[in-house]
Structure formats: structure tokens, C-alpha cells
Amino acid sequence: MKNRLLKNFPAKLFALLVAVLLWMHVATEQKYEHTYRLPLLVEGLPEEYVVGVPLPDSLDVTLKGRGKDLIKLFFSEGFVVIDARGMKLGERFIAPSETSLRLPDDSFELVGFKRTEPIRFFADRYANMEVPIESRLVLEPADGFATIPEKTTFSPEAVILGGPERLVRSVKSVKTVADTFRNLHENTTFAVSIDQESPLLQYTPREVSAQIFVEPLSTVKIEDIVVRVEGAPPYTTLQLTPATINITFTGTTDAIESLSRENIQVIVDYITDESKLIRPVIFHPSDIKVVSTEPTHFTFSTP
């Protein structure tokens, strides 16, 4: 059986190839429909204008043609074009049509666009403006150190925005990309990118230098801070024990040096249960932290 199959094998193989080629020729000569995703381009917009609203990157277009022509389009360029020649300042809505197609040749028949609504187009004047930079950097210091985000500086201090006038005038600032810097223990400089929030805007420069300031932490212990009792009725016989607290704070040198008793309040709520331990509530400037307290809890007792 095997020998019979192999007999005259070259001739059989040739016949099979001829049959496949004939089938492919017949198949590719027949007409089919296929949907392509074609890039959208703008042509002929006057030099004094720019595109003022986001446009779709591409449109889905269904074409009809011979199989071999449809296959050919996979390997050549086709586009949907917005003809902006002669456009003036303002908004218009454009419905793509057969005249919007730029195809390798005229052997294709347009069946239709998948998008049914017109494309919103706005021709705007070009403008540029300098805007400040906002930081979106997360700064995590090493143990024993503190970062000072409010001292972070950028070089250059501002970015020049260019693009559609209406959009440029609405921007008050630009932001850095969100990024985290960890284990910081000394002043340092990093290159950071500007977040491009709109594809219609150009950012100059796209990258800036961020100078980050880091200080070793300082500590201070403030003793005998009077604790205030909230909610005690008049003439109560219960007394807070003890009546004062010692607190150790940590923070940057500037924050610690500016700390005073007037910036600190310690409060406990009045209760009549003499056996219950009460944790104090401590109010202090936000740029320092409490390390420890002496004592950690209070009680009310009868003198």
C-alpha cells in the first residue's frame, strides 16, 4: 500500500500544487468583505491652526473587493483622511465618506464605517504659556531621617506648554509623574518626567531635575505639661492622677526648635470609674511626631 502511494510521487505532488494554485486563483478572484482598522489623518490644516480636540486614532472600515486585493491591503498603507483645507477657527462635525479614504488603488468598494456618529473637529489657534510644576513624588526617608517635601525644588522651575489656545489657557500647572523614592538619607537630585495629561499639548522640557532635601531627625523631651480634663462636673471630688505628662517629640531640626509648650495640648475625658485607665489625646504641630509619653495612661481617684 505504501509503495502504491509513493509511486509517481513527484507527478502527484506537482498535480496537487497545481490544484492548490488553481483553487487560490479562483478564491482570490472572488469578492469578499472585510473590516480594517485604518489610521485617521488630518491633511491640509492651515498653519495658523492646530487640532483643538482629541480625535480617534483610527476608524473601522468595511471594504468589499477581490480576495487578492483585500489581502494586498494588509501589506500596504490605507488611511481615513479629514480634509482640513480652508478650515477656519471653530467647531465642525465631519462624517467620513468614500472620499475620506486613501487606499492603494480604486479596486475597493466601501461597504460602510462602523462609527455612525460624525467626528467632532475643532480648529484652534496655537498658543504657548509657562506654568509651574506640582510634585506628585512620594518621599520615604531612611530610619532616623526626615524628608522636607515643601522644600522640594525643580530645575527649571516651570514648563512651557504649547498647543490649542483654549486648552493651554485652562491649565494652571503641570504635575510630575507619580513616583516613589525610598530610603532617603541625604540631599539628592533626581530626574523626573512631566505627566502628559493631554496628547494635544507639547511640554518643554518633558523632564526636569527635582532637588530633594533630607535632614536627620532631632528629639526633644518636654516635661510637666499640664493635662486638661474635659467634661468634669462642677465641684467634683475626683482628681486626675498624675496631673502632668512628659512627652518626647521627634522631627526636623527646624520643627523641633520652633516647638513650644504653647503649641501642645493634652486632654483626657472625665469618667467616674476610678479603676479605668485613660489614654490622653495629644494635640501638636503636624510636622512633628510623638515618640513616647510618661505616663502612658491616667486615672481618676478620690484624694
CSV table of C-alpha atoms in Angstrom, one decimal:
chain,number,residue,atom,x,y,z
A,1,MET,CA,0.0,0.0,0.0
A,2,LYS,CA,2.8,2.3,0.9
A,3,ASN,CA,4.6,1.7,-2.3
A,4,ARG,CA,1.5,2.4,-4.3
A,5,LEU,CA,1.2,5.8,-2.6
A,6,LEU,CA,4.8,6.7,-3.3
A,7,LYS,CA,4.6,5.6,-6.9
A,8,ASN,CA,5.0,8.5,-9.3
A,9,PHE,CA,5.2,10.8,-6.2
A,10,PRO,CA,6.8,13.8,-8.0
A,11,ALA,CA,4.0,13.8,-10.5
A,12,LYS,CA,1.3,13.5,-7.8
A,13,LEU,CA,2.9,16.4,-5.8
A,14,PHE,CA,3.1,18.6,-8.9
A,15,ALA,CA,-0.6,17.9,-9.6
A,16,LEU,CA,-1.5,18.7,-6.0
A,17,LEU,CA,0.4,22.1,-6.2
A,18,VAL,CA,-1.3,22.9,-9.5
A,19,ALA,CA,-4.7,22.2,-7.9
A,20,VAL,CA,-3.9,24.4,-4.9
A,21,LEU,CA,-2.7,27.2,-7.1
A,22,LEU,CA,-5.8,27.0,-9.3
A,23,TRP,CA,-8.1,27.0,-6.2
A,24,MET,CA,-6.2,30.0,-4.8
A,25,HIS,CA,-6.6,31.8,-8.1
A,26,VAL,CA,-10.3,31.2,-8.2
A,27,ALA,CA,-10.7,32.1,-4.5
A,28,THR,CA,-8.8,35.3,-4.7
A,29,GLU,CA,-10.7,36.4,-7.8
A,30,GLN,CA,-14.0,36.2,-5.9
A,31,LYS,CA,-15.3,39.1,-4.0
A,32,TYR,CA,-15.4,39.3,-0.2
A,33,GLU,CA,-16.0,41.8,2.6
A,34,HIS,CA,-13.5,42.6,5.3
A,35,THR,CA,-13.3,45.2,8.1
A,36,TYR,CA,-10.0,47.0,8.5
A,37,ARG,CA,-8.8,49.4,11.2
A,38,LEU,CA,-7.4,52.3,9.3
A,39,PRO,CA,-5.4,55.2,10.9
A,40,LEU,CA,-7.1,58.6,10.9
A,41,LEU,CA,-5.1,61.5,9.5
A,42,VAL,CA,-5.6,65.3,9.2
A,43,GLU,CA,-4.5,66.9,6.0
A,44,GLY,CA,-4.2,70.5,4.9
A,45,LEU,CA,-5.0,72.3,8.2
A,46,PRO,CA,-3.8,75.9,7.7
A,47,GLU,CA,-0.5,76.7,9.5
A,48,GLU,CA,-2.1,79.2,11.9
A,49,TYR,CA,-4.3,76.4,13.4
A,50,VAL,CA,-3.9,73.2,15.4
A,51,VAL,CA,-6.3,70.4,16.2
A,52,GLY,CA,-8.2,71.6,19.3
A,53,VAL,CA,-9.9,68.3,20.5
A,54,PRO,CA,-8.8,64.7,20.7
A,55,LEU,CA,-9.5,62.7,17.6
A,56,PRO,CA,-9.8,58.9,17.3
A,57,ASP,CA,-6.5,57.2,16.3
A,58,SER,CA,-8.3,55.0,13.8
A,59,LEU,CA,-11.7,54.1,12.3
A,60,ASP,CA,-13.1,50.6,11.5
A,61,VAL,CA,-13.9,50.5,7.8
A,62,THR,CA,-15.6,47.6,5.9
A,63,LEU,CA,-14.5,47.2,2.3
A,64,LYS,CA,-15.5,44.9,-0.5
A,65,GLY,CA,-13.2,43.6,-3.2
A,66,ARG,CA,-11.4,40.7,-4.7
A,67,GLY,CA,-9.7,38.4,-2.3
A,68,LYS,CA,-6.3,39.2,-3.6
A,69,ASP,CA,-6.9,42.9,-3.3
A,70,LEU,CA,-8.2,42.6,0.3
A,71,ILE,CA,-5.1,40.5,1.1
A,72,LYS,CA,-2.9,43.2,-0.5
A,73,LEU,CA,-4.3,45.8,1.8
A,74,PHE,CA,-2.8,44.0,4.8
A,75,PHE,CA,0.7,44.8,3.4
A,76,SER,CA,0.1,48.3,2.2
A,77,GLU,CA,-1.0,51.6,3.7
A,78,GLY,CA,-4.6,52.8,3.9
A,79,PHE,CA,-5.9,55.8,5.7
A,80,VAL,CA,-9.1,57.7,6.6
A,81,VAL,CA,-8.4,61.4,6.0
A,82,ILE,CA,-10.0,64.5,7.4
A,83,ASP,CA,-9.5,67.2,4.7
A,84,ALA,CA,-9.0,70.4,6.7
A,85,ARG,CA,-8.0,72.6,3.8
A,86,GLY,CA,-9.6,76.1,4.2
A,87,MET,CA,-10.9,75.4,7.7
A,88,LYS,CA,-11.5,78.5,9.9
A,89,LEU,CA,-11.4,78.9,13.7
A,90,GLY,CA,-14.2,76.9,15.3
A,91,GLU,CA,-16.0,73.6,15.6
A,92,ARG,CA,-17.5,71.4,13.0
A,93,PHE,CA,-18.7,67.8,12.7
A,94,ILE,CA,-17.4,65.6,9.9
A,95,ALA,CA,-19.0,62.5,8.7
A,96,PRO,CA,-16.4,60.2,7.0
A,97,SER,CA,-17.4,59.1,3.5
A,98,GLU,CA,-15.9,57.3,0.5
A,99,THR,CA,-13.9,60.5,-0.4
A,100,SER,CA,-12.2,60.2,3.0
A,101,LEU,CA,-10.5,57.0,2.1
A,102,ARG,CA,-6.9,56.9,0.9
A,103,LEU,CA,-6.3,53.4,-0.4
A,104,PRO,CA,-3.5,51.9,-2.6
A,105,ASP,CA,-5.9,51.8,-5.6
A,106,ASP,CA,-9.5,52.1,-6.6
A,107,SER,CA,-10.3,48.3,-6.6
A,108,PHE,CA,-12.1,48.5,-3.3
A,109,GLU,CA,-15.8,49.2,-2.7
A,110,LEU,CA,-16.8,50.9,0.6
A,111,VAL,CA,-19.4,49.0,2.5
A,112,GLY,CA,-19.5,51.3,5.5
A,113,PHE,CA,-17.9,52.8,8.6
A,114,LYS,CA,-18.5,51.1,11.9
A,115,ARG,CA,-18.7,54.5,13.5
A,116,THR,CA,-22.1,56.1,12.8
A,117,GLU,CA,-21.8,59.4,14.6
A,118,PRO,CA,-19.8,62.3,13.0
A,119,ILE,CA,-16.3,63.2,14.2
A,120,ARG,CA,-16.1,66.4,16.3
A,121,PHE,CA,-13.3,68.6,14.9
A,122,PHE,CA,-12.1,71.9,16.3
A,123,ALA,CA,-9.6,74.2,14.7
A,124,ASP,CA,-7.9,76.4,17.3
A,125,ARG,CA,-5.1,78.9,17.4
A,126,TYR,CA,-1.7,77.8,18.6
A,127,ALA,CA,-0.6,79.3,21.9
A,128,ASN,CA,2.1,78.7,24.5
A,129,MET,CA,2.4,79.6,28.2
A,130,GLU,CA,4.8,79.0,31.1
A,131,VAL,CA,3.2,77.1,34.0
A,132,PRO,CA,4.5,76.0,37.4
A,133,ILE,CA,5.2,72.3,38.3
A,134,GLU,CA,3.4,70.4,41.1
A,135,SER,CA,5.1,67.5,42.7
A,136,ARG,CA,3.5,64.0,42.8
A,137,LEU,CA,6.6,62.5,44.3
A,138,VAL,CA,6.4,60.3,47.4
A,139,LEU,CA,9.5,60.7,49.6
A,140,GLU,CA,10.2,57.9,52.1
A,141,PRO,CA,13.2,58.7,54.4
A,142,ALA,CA,15.5,56.1,55.9
A,143,ASP,CA,15.2,55.4,59.6
A,144,GLY,CA,16.4,58.4,61.7
A,145,PHE,CA,15.8,60.9,58.9
A,146,ALA,CA,13.0,63.1,57.6
A,147,THR,CA,12.2,64.5,54.2
A,148,ILE,CA,11.0,68.0,53.7
A,149,PRO,CA,8.6,67.9,50.8
A,150,GLU,CA,7.7,71.6,50.9
A,151,LYS,CA,11.4,72.4,50.2
A,152,THR,CA,11.5,70.3,47.0
A,153,THR,CA,12.6,72.4,44.1
A,154,PHE,CA,12.6,71.8,40.3
A,155,SER,CA,15.0,72.9,37.7
A,156,PRO,CA,13.7,74.5,35.6
A,157,GLU,CA,11.0,75.9,37.9
A,158,ALA,CA,8.3,75.9,35.1
A,159,VAL,CA,7.4,74.1,31.9
A,160,ILE,CA,6.3,75.8,28.6
A,161,LEU,CA,3.0,74.4,27.3
A,162,GLY,CA,2.2,74.6,23.6
A,163,GLY,CA,-1.0,73.6,21.9
A,164,PRO,CA,-4.6,74.7,21.3
A,165,GLU,CA,-5.2,78.1,22.8
A,166,ARG,CA,-8.4,77.1,24.7
A,167,LEU,CA,-6.7,74.1,26.3
A,168,VAL,CA,-3.4,75.9,27.1
A,169,ARG,CA,-5.2,78.8,28.8
A,170,SER,CA,-7.1,76.4,31.1
A,171,VAL,CA,-4.0,74.8,32.5
A,172,LYS,CA,-2.9,76.3,35.8
A,173,SER,CA,0.0,73.9,36.5
A,174,VAL,CA,1.6,70.6,35.3
A,175,LYS,CA,2.4,67.6,37.5
A,176,THR,CA,5.3,65.3,37.7
A,177,VAL,CA,4.6,61.6,37.1
A,178,ALA,CA,3.8,59.7,40.3
A,179,ASP,CA,7.0,58.2,41.6
A,180,THR,CA,8.3,57.0,45.0
A,181,PHE,CA,11.9,57.5,46.3
A,182,ARG,CA,12.8,55.3,49.2
A,183,ASN,CA,15.5,55.1,51.9
A,184,LEU,CA,16.5,58.7,51.5
A,185,HIS,CA,19.2,59.8,53.9
A,186,GLU,CA,20.8,62.8,52.3
A,187,ASN,CA,20.0,65.7,50.0
A,188,THR,CA,19.8,64.4,46.5
A,189,THR,CA,18.7,65.2,42.9
A,190,PHE,CA,16.6,63.0,40.6
A,191,ALA,CA,15.4,63.4,37.0
A,192,VAL,CA,11.6,63.2,36.9
A,193,SER,CA,9.2,63.3,34.0
A,194,ILE,CA,6.3,65.6,33.5
A,195,ASP,CA,3.0,63.9,33.2
A,196,GLN,CA,1.5,64.5,29.8
A,197,GLU,CA,-2.2,64.8,30.7
A,198,SER,CA,-3.3,65.7,27.1
A,199,PRO,CA,-2.0,64.4,23.8
A,200,LEU,CA,-2.8,67.7,22.3
A,201,LEU,CA,-0.2,69.6,24.4
A,202,GLN,CA,3.6,69.8,24.0
A,203,TYR,CA,5.6,70.0,27.2
A,204,THR,CA,9.1,71.7,27.1
A,205,PRO,CA,11.0,70.3,28.7
A,206,ARG,CA,9.5,66.8,29.3
A,207,GLU,CA,11.9,66.1,32.1
A,208,VAL,CA,13.1,68.2,35.0
A,209,SER,CA,15.5,67.8,37.9
A,210,ALA,CA,14.0,67.5,41.4
A,211,GLN,CA,16.1,68.5,44.3
A,212,ILE,CA,15.0,66.7,47.5
A,213,PHE,CA,16.0,67.8,51.0
A,214,VAL,CA,16.6,65.3,53.8
A,215,GLU,CA,17.6,66.0,57.4
A,216,PRO,CA,18.5,63.8,60.4
A,217,LEU,CA,15.7,63.7,63.0
A,218,SER,CA,16.1,65.5,66.2
A,219,THR,CA,14.3,64.8,69.5
A,220,VAL,CA,13.2,66.9,72.5
A,221,LYS,CA,11.6,66.0,75.8
A,222,ILE,CA,9.1,68.5,77.3
A,223,GLU,CA,8.2,67.8,80.9
A,224,ASP,CA,5.4,68.7,83.3
A,225,ILE,CA,2.8,69.5,80.6
A,226,VAL,CA,-0.5,70.2,82.4
A,227,VAL,CA,-3.3,67.8,81.3
A,228,ARG,CA,-6.7,69.3,80.9
A,229,VAL,CA,-9.8,67.4,81.9
A,230,GLU,CA,-12.8,67.7,79.6
A,231,GLY,CA,-16.4,67.2,80.8
A,232,ALA,CA,-15.9,67.3,84.6
A,233,PRO,CA,-18.9,68.5,86.6
A,234,PRO,CA,-18.6,71.4,89.0
A,235,TYR,CA,-17.3,70.6,92.4
A,236,THR,CA,-16.3,67.0,91.6
A,237,THR,CA,-14.1,65.3,94.2
A,238,LEU,CA,-12.3,63.1,91.7
A,239,GLN,CA,-8.8,64.2,90.7
A,240,LEU,CA,-6.7,63.2,87.7
A,241,THR,CA,-3.6,61.2,88.6
A,242,PRO,CA,-1.0,62.3,87.7
A,243,ALA,CA,-1.9,65.9,86.8
A,244,THR,CA,1.0,66.4,84.3
A,245,ILE,CA,2.7,64.5,81.5
A,246,ASN,CA,6.2,64.3,79.9
A,247,ILE,CA,6.3,63.9,76.1
A,248,THR,CA,9.2,63.1,73.8
A,249,PHE,CA,8.9,64.5,70.3
A,250,THR,CA,10.8,63.9,67.1
A,251,GLY,CA,11.0,65.9,63.9
A,252,THR,CA,13.3,68.0,61.7
A,253,THR,CA,15.7,70.5,63.4
A,254,ASP,CA,13.6,73.5,62.4
A,255,ALA,CA,10.4,71.8,63.6
A,256,ILE,CA,11.9,70.9,67.0
A,257,GLU,CA,13.5,74.3,67.5
A,258,SER,CA,10.1,76.0,66.9
A,259,LEU,CA,8.2,73.7,69.2
A,260,SER,CA,7.0,75.3,72.5
A,261,ARG,CA,4.6,74.4,75.3
A,262,GLU,CA,2.0,76.8,73.7
A,263,ASN,CA,1.8,74.5,70.7
A,264,ILE,CA,0.9,71.4,72.8
A,265,GLN,CA,-2.4,70.5,74.4
A,266,VAL,CA,-3.1,67.2,76.3
A,267,ILE,CA,-6.7,66.3,77.1
A,268,VAL,CA,-8.5,63.4,78.9
A,269,ASP,CA,-12.2,62.9,79.2
A,270,TYR,CA,-13.7,62.8,82.7
A,271,ILE,CA,-15.0,59.5,84.0
A,272,THR,CA,-16.2,58.3,87.4
A,273,ASP,CA,-14.8,54.8,87.1
A,274,GLU,CA,-11.6,55.0,89.3
A,275,SER,CA,-10.3,51.6,88.1
A,276,LYS,CA,-10.3,52.5,84.4
A,277,LEU,CA,-7.1,53.6,82.7
A,278,ILE,CA,-7.5,56.6,80.4
A,279,ARG,CA,-5.2,57.3,77.4
A,280,PRO,CA,-4.6,61.0,76.8
A,281,VAL,CA,-5.3,62.8,73.5
A,282,ILE,CA,-2.3,64.9,72.4
A,283,PHE,CA,-2.5,67.9,70.0
A,284,HIS,CA,0.7,69.1,68.5
A,285,PRO,CA,2.1,70.6,65.2
A,286,SER,CA,1.7,68.3,62.3
A,287,ASP,CA,5.4,68.4,61.3
A,288,ILE,CA,6.5,66.5,64.5
A,289,LYS,CA,5.6,63.1,66.0
A,290,VAL,CA,5.2,61.8,69.5
A,291,VAL,CA,7.9,59.2,70.4
A,292,SER,CA,6.8,58.4,74.0
A,293,THR,CA,4.9,59.7,76.9
A,294,GLU,CA,5.3,59.4,80.7
A,295,PRO,CA,2.9,58.2,81.9
A,296,THR,CA,1.0,56.4,79.1
A,297,HIS,CA,-2.3,56.3,80.9
A,298,PHE,CA,-4.1,58.3,83.6
A,299,THR,CA,-6.7,57.5,86.3
A,300,PHE,CA,-9.2,59.5,88.4
A,301,SER,CA,-9.1,59.0,92.1
A,302,THR,CA,-10.5,60.4,95.3
A,303,PRO,CA,-8.0,62.5,97.2
